[in-house]
Amino acid sequence: MTDSLDAYDFTLPEELIALRPAQPRDAARLLVVNAAKPGSIADAGVLELADFLKSGDVLVANDTRVIHARLRGIRHRGDAEAHIELLLHKPMPDPGHWQAFARPAKRLKPGETVECVEGLKAHIVSRDGGEVVVRLEAAGQTLDEAIASAGEMPLPPYIEGKRKADARDEEDYQTVFAQADGSVAAPTAGLHFTDRVLQSLADKGISQEAVTLHVGAGTFLPVKSDTLAGHKMHSEWGEVTEETAQRLNEARRAGGRIIAVGTTSMRLLESAVDENGVFHSFQAETDIFIKPGHRFRAVDVLMTNFHLPRSTLFVLVSAFAGVTTMRQAYKHAIDTGYRFYSYGDSSLLFPNSQDNAAT
């Protein structure tokens, strides 16, 4: 196992960071990487996804829906005003309470209030560095309605730093699977799917299942430790129903493979499987950190976008297909102009083996 974060670093030209998705969605490119065959890298397109799968396989996607988690407002302190941005990232057990990242957090004290638009107020309960706990209060509407009305689509920082969210993002940053409100970031591998892609999969006998993992803003936080062992993952809430678990087990018994759409689906599935590869219902928080040395018991094939250097997600794909394989794949993607990150192109990864703690 390679524990140093330096092993997961690479240089990405800024012009390859996608600021808008491909149009139509399924026009995105698909890099097919087979770690079982060294050097096996094929250029394809998302529309060809079914060609690389087989009848009996099961596609598992995350059905979470992105909420308007970015709130902007004003904190009054006497005659002084401060413009505050809050990024909600995790609901708390107490009704109306959320954990949020605040900017600039140093201008907030417990007991103060950030007044947003549409009658939404965020009362500061506590602050720890750049993170706060807020109690949201809405006037004249439900809290969910107030957040939807007052908030903005929370684009990733590498997009938000170059342009603000707009009306196009309301559709572009939601997947066709989106049903369950709760995420502050999209499960981006699912952004490439369209009705015609799903139909092509169905025509080949590939079934579809949905699980729910509400993606938190922790997905964008940098790894501050120089080693993987020193990194602590944020937890996220997920659910695999009993019915879904049973169907996945049945598909496995019949020889089908589990195809995870995105790292969020993979992390949840790997949290819901036992050491014998049997799926169980799951409804809890997970902070699973998948890194080289992890034994994959749930997922056989992974479809995922291209990730940031020195990120937990690049570590995850390196654990699945091997560090050397993924470094070669990313070099090919960069050299041939693939588009990176949330609105970028995708990849389809086949591991070397079920004991793929490759180097």
CSV table of C-alpha atoms in Angstrom, one decimal, residues 22-250:
chain,number,residue,atom,x,y,z
A,22,ALA,CA,-21.2,18.1,-22.8
A,23,GLN,CA,-24.4,18.8,-24.8
A,24,PRO,CA,-26.2,16.5,-25.0
A,25,ARG,CA,-25.2,14.8,-21.7
A,26,ASP,CA,-24.4,11.5,-23.3
A,27,ALA,CA,-22.0,13.1,-25.8
A,28,ALA,CA,-19.3,12.9,-23.1
A,29,ARG,CA,-16.3,10.8,-23.7
A,30,LEU,CA,-15.7,7.5,-21.9
A,31,LEU,CA,-12.2,6.2,-21.1
A,32,VAL,CA,-12.4,2.4,-20.7
A,33,VAL,CA,-9.6,1.1,-18.4
A,34,ASN,CA,-9.0,-2.6,-17.9
A,35,ALA,CA,-6.5,-3.2,-15.1
A,36,ALA,CA,-6.4,-6.9,-15.8
A,37,LYS,CA,-4.7,-6.2,-19.1
A,38,PRO,CA,-1.8,-3.9,-18.5
A,39,GLY,CA,-1.9,-0.8,-20.8
A,40,SER,CA,-5.5,-1.6,-21.9
A,41,ILE,CA,-7.0,1.8,-22.4
A,42,ALA,CA,-9.7,2.5,-24.9
A,43,ASP,CA,-11.3,5.7,-26.0
A,44,ALA,CA,-15.1,5.5,-26.3
A,45,GLY,CA,-18.3,7.5,-25.6
A,46,VAL,CA,-21.0,7.3,-23.0
A,47,LEU,CA,-23.4,6.3,-25.7
A,48,GLU,CA,-21.4,3.1,-26.1
A,49,LEU,CA,-21.6,2.1,-22.4
A,50,ALA,CA,-23.8,-0.9,-23.0
A,51,ASP,CA,-21.2,-2.3,-25.4
A,52,PHE,CA,-18.8,-2.9,-22.4
A,53,LEU,CA,-21.3,-4.5,-20.2
A,54,LYS,CA,-23.3,-7.8,-20.4
A,55,SER,CA,-26.7,-9.1,-19.8
A,56,GLY,CA,-27.4,-9.8,-16.2
A,57,ASP,CA,-25.2,-7.0,-15.0
A,58,VAL,CA,-26.8,-4.4,-12.6
A,59,LEU,CA,-26.2,-0.7,-12.8
A,60,VAL,CA,-26.5,0.9,-9.4
A,61,ALA,CA,-26.9,4.7,-9.3
A,62,ASN,CA,-27.3,7.3,-6.5
A,63,ASP,CA,-30.7,8.9,-6.5
A,64,THR,CA,-29.8,11.8,-4.3
A,65,ARG,CA,-30.9,15.3,-5.3
A,66,VAL,CA,-28.9,18.4,-4.9
A,67,ILE,CA,-30.5,21.1,-2.7
A,68,HIS,CA,-29.9,24.9,-2.9
A,69,ALA,CA,-27.3,24.6,-0.1
A,70,ARG,CA,-25.4,27.9,-0.8
A,71,LEU,CA,-27.0,30.7,1.3
A,72,ARG,CA,-25.9,34.4,1.1
A,73,GLY,CA,-27.0,36.9,3.7
A,74,ILE,CA,-26.0,39.8,6.0
A,75,ARG,CA,-25.0,39.7,9.6
A,76,HIS,CA,-25.8,42.9,11.5
A,77,ARG,CA,-23.8,44.0,14.6
A,78,GLY,CA,-25.0,47.4,15.6
A,79,ASP,CA,-24.4,49.6,12.6
A,80,ALA,CA,-21.8,47.3,11.1
A,81,GLU,CA,-22.8,44.8,8.4
A,82,ALA,CA,-20.9,41.8,7.1
A,83,HIS,CA,-21.8,39.8,4.0
A,84,ILE,CA,-21.7,36.1,4.8
A,85,GLU,CA,-21.9,33.0,2.7
A,86,LEU,CA,-23.1,29.7,4.3
A,87,LEU,CA,-22.7,26.3,2.6
A,88,LEU,CA,-25.0,23.9,4.3
A,89,HIS,CA,-23.4,20.5,4.2
A,90,LYS,CA,-25.1,18.2,6.8
A,91,PRO,CA,-28.4,18.2,8.6
A,92,MET,CA,-28.3,17.5,12.3
A,93,PRO,CA,-30.8,15.6,14.5
A,94,ASP,CA,-32.4,18.7,15.9
A,95,PRO,CA,-35.0,20.0,13.5
A,96,GLY,CA,-33.8,23.0,11.4
A,97,HIS,CA,-30.2,22.6,12.6
A,98,TRP,CA,-27.4,22.2,10.0
A,99,GLN,CA,-23.6,22.1,9.9
A,100,ALA,CA,-22.3,24.6,7.4
A,101,PHE,CA,-19.1,26.1,6.2
A,102,ALA,CA,-19.1,29.9,6.7
A,103,ARG,CA,-17.2,32.5,4.8
A,104,PRO,CA,-15.8,34.7,6.4
A,105,ALA,CA,-16.4,32.6,9.5
A,106,LYS,CA,-14.3,34.9,11.7
A,107,ARG,CA,-17.1,37.5,11.4
A,108,LEU,CA,-19.6,35.3,13.2
A,109,LYS,CA,-20.2,34.7,16.8
A,110,PRO,CA,-22.7,32.3,18.5
A,111,GLY,CA,-26.0,34.1,19.1
A,112,GLU,CA,-25.8,36.2,15.9
A,113,THR,CA,-28.1,35.9,12.9
A,114,VAL,CA,-27.4,35.9,9.2
A,115,GLU,CA,-30.5,37.3,7.4
A,116,CYS,CA,-30.9,35.8,4.0
A,117,VAL,CA,-33.5,36.6,1.3
A,118,GLU,CA,-37.1,35.3,1.2
A,119,GLY,CA,-37.4,35.6,5.0
A,120,LEU,CA,-34.9,32.9,5.8
A,121,LYS,CA,-32.7,33.5,8.9
A,122,ALA,CA,-29.7,31.5,10.0
A,123,HIS,CA,-29.0,31.7,13.7
A,124,ILE,CA,-25.4,30.9,14.7
A,125,VAL,CA,-25.4,28.2,17.4
A,126,SER,CA,-21.7,27.5,17.5
A,127,ARG,CA,-18.5,28.0,15.5
A,128,ASP,CA,-15.4,25.9,15.2
A,129,GLY,CA,-12.9,27.5,12.8
A,130,GLY,CA,-14.6,27.8,9.4
A,131,GLU,CA,-17.5,25.6,10.3
A,132,VAL,CA,-20.6,26.6,12.1
A,133,VAL,CA,-23.8,25.1,13.4
A,134,VAL,CA,-26.9,27.1,12.3
A,135,ARG,CA,-30.5,27.0,13.3
A,136,LEU,CA,-32.6,27.9,10.2
A,137,GLU,CA,-35.9,29.8,10.7
A,138,ALA,CA,-38.3,30.5,7.8
A,139,ALA,CA,-41.2,32.9,7.7
A,140,GLY,CA,-44.4,32.0,5.9
A,141,GLN,CA,-43.2,28.7,4.3
A,142,THR,CA,-41.7,25.4,5.2
A,143,LEU,CA,-38.0,25.3,5.8
A,144,ASP,CA,-37.4,23.1,2.7
A,145,GLU,CA,-39.3,25.6,0.6
A,146,ALA,CA,-37.4,28.5,2.1
A,147,ILE,CA,-34.0,26.9,1.4
A,148,ALA,CA,-35.1,26.1,-2.2
A,149,SER,CA,-36.2,29.7,-2.7
A,150,ALA,CA,-33.4,31.6,-0.9
A,151,GLY,CA,-30.5,29.3,-1.7
A,152,GLU,CA,-28.4,28.7,-4.8
A,153,MET,CA,-27.1,25.6,-6.5
A,154,PRO,CA,-23.8,24.8,-4.8
A,155,LEU,CA,-21.4,24.4,-7.7
A,156,PRO,CA,-17.9,22.9,-6.9
A,157,PRO,CA,-15.3,25.5,-5.9
A,158,TYR,CA,-13.3,25.0,-9.1
A,159,ILE,CA,-16.3,26.1,-11.1
A,160,GLU,CA,-17.7,28.6,-8.5
A,161,GLY,CA,-14.3,30.4,-8.6
A,162,LYS,CA,-14.8,31.1,-12.3
A,163,ARG,CA,-18.5,31.7,-12.7
A,164,LYS,CA,-21.6,31.8,-10.6
A,165,ALA,CA,-24.4,29.2,-10.8
A,166,ASP,CA,-27.1,30.1,-13.3
A,167,ALA,CA,-30.4,28.8,-14.7
A,168,ARG,CA,-28.7,26.2,-16.8
A,169,ASP,CA,-27.2,24.6,-13.8
A,170,GLU,CA,-30.6,23.9,-12.3
A,171,GLU,CA,-30.9,21.1,-14.8
A,172,ASP,CA,-27.3,20.4,-15.7
A,173,TYR,CA,-26.3,19.7,-12.0
A,174,GLN,CA,-29.0,17.2,-11.4
A,175,THR,CA,-28.9,13.6,-12.6
A,176,VAL,CA,-31.8,11.8,-14.3
A,177,PHE,CA,-31.9,9.5,-11.2
A,178,ALA,CA,-32.4,12.4,-8.7
A,179,GLN,CA,-35.3,11.8,-6.3
A,180,ALA,CA,-34.3,12.2,-2.7
A,181,ASP,CA,-33.4,15.8,-1.6
A,182,GLY,CA,-30.3,16.1,0.6
A,183,SER,CA,-27.0,16.5,-1.3
A,184,VAL,CA,-24.8,19.6,-1.6
A,185,ALA,CA,-22.9,18.1,-4.5
A,186,ALA,CA,-24.0,16.0,-7.4
A,187,PRO,CA,-23.1,12.4,-7.8
A,188,THR,CA,-21.4,13.4,-11.0
A,189,ALA,CA,-21.0,10.1,-12.8
A,190,GLY,CA,-24.8,10.0,-13.1
A,191,LEU,CA,-24.9,13.4,-15.0
A,192,HIS,CA,-24.1,11.6,-18.2
A,193,PHE,CA,-27.2,9.4,-18.4
A,194,THR,CA,-30.1,10.1,-20.7
A,195,ASP,CA,-33.2,8.1,-21.6
A,196,ARG,CA,-31.5,6.7,-24.7
A,197,VAL,CA,-28.5,5.5,-22.7
A,198,LEU,CA,-30.8,3.8,-20.1
A,199,GLN,CA,-32.8,2.3,-22.9
A,200,SER,CA,-29.7,0.8,-24.6
A,201,LEU,CA,-28.8,-0.8,-21.2
A,202,ALA,CA,-32.2,-2.2,-20.8
A,203,ASP,CA,-32.2,-3.6,-24.3
A,204,LYS,CA,-29.1,-5.5,-23.5
A,205,GLY,CA,-30.6,-7.0,-20.3
A,206,ILE,CA,-28.8,-4.8,-17.9
A,207,SER,CA,-31.0,-3.9,-14.9
A,208,GLN,CA,-31.0,-0.7,-12.8
A,209,GLU,CA,-31.1,-0.2,-9.1
A,210,ALA,CA,-31.0,3.0,-7.0
A,211,VAL,CA,-29.4,3.7,-3.7
A,212,THR,CA,-29.2,7.0,-1.8
A,213,LEU,CA,-26.1,8.7,-0.4
A,214,HIS,CA,-26.4,12.4,0.4
A,215,VAL,CA,-23.1,13.9,-0.7
A,216,GLY,CA,-21.6,16.4,1.7
A,217,ALA,CA,-19.3,19.3,1.0
A,218,GLY,CA,-16.6,17.3,2.6
A,219,THR,CA,-16.1,15.7,-0.8
A,220,PHE,CA,-14.4,19.0,-1.9
A,221,LEU,CA,-12.2,19.4,1.2
A,222,PRO,CA,-8.5,19.0,0.5
A,223,VAL,CA,-6.5,16.2,2.2
A,224,LYS,CA,-4.4,18.1,4.7
A,225,SER,CA,-2.4,15.2,5.9
A,226,ASP,CA,0.8,14.1,4.0
A,227,THR,CA,-0.3,10.5,4.5
A,228,LEU,CA,-3.6,8.6,3.9
A,229,ALA,CA,-3.5,7.3,7.4
A,230,GLY,CA,-3.6,10.8,8.8
A,231,HIS,CA,-6.8,11.8,6.9
A,232,LYS,CA,-10.3,11.7,8.6
A,233,MET,CA,-13.2,11.3,6.2
A,234,HIS,CA,-16.5,13.3,6.7
A,235,SER,CA,-19.5,11.1,7.3
A,236,GLU,CA,-22.4,11.0,4.9
A,237,TRP,CA,-25.9,9.5,5.3
A,238,GLY,CA,-26.9,6.6,3.0
A,239,GLU,CA,-29.6,4.0,2.5
A,240,VAL,CA,-29.8,0.7,0.7
A,241,THR,CA,-33.2,-0.8,1.1
A,242,GLU,CA,-33.8,-4.4,2.0
A,243,GLU,CA,-35.5,-5.0,-1.4
A,244,THR,CA,-32.5,-3.5,-3.3
A,245,ALA,CA,-30.1,-5.6,-1.3
A,246,GLN,CA,-32.0,-8.8,-2.1
A,247,ARG,CA,-32.1,-8.0,-5.8
A,248,LEU,CA,-28.4,-7.3,-5.8
A,249,ASN,CA,-27.7,-10.7,-4.1
A,250,GLU,CA,-29.9,-12.5,-6.6
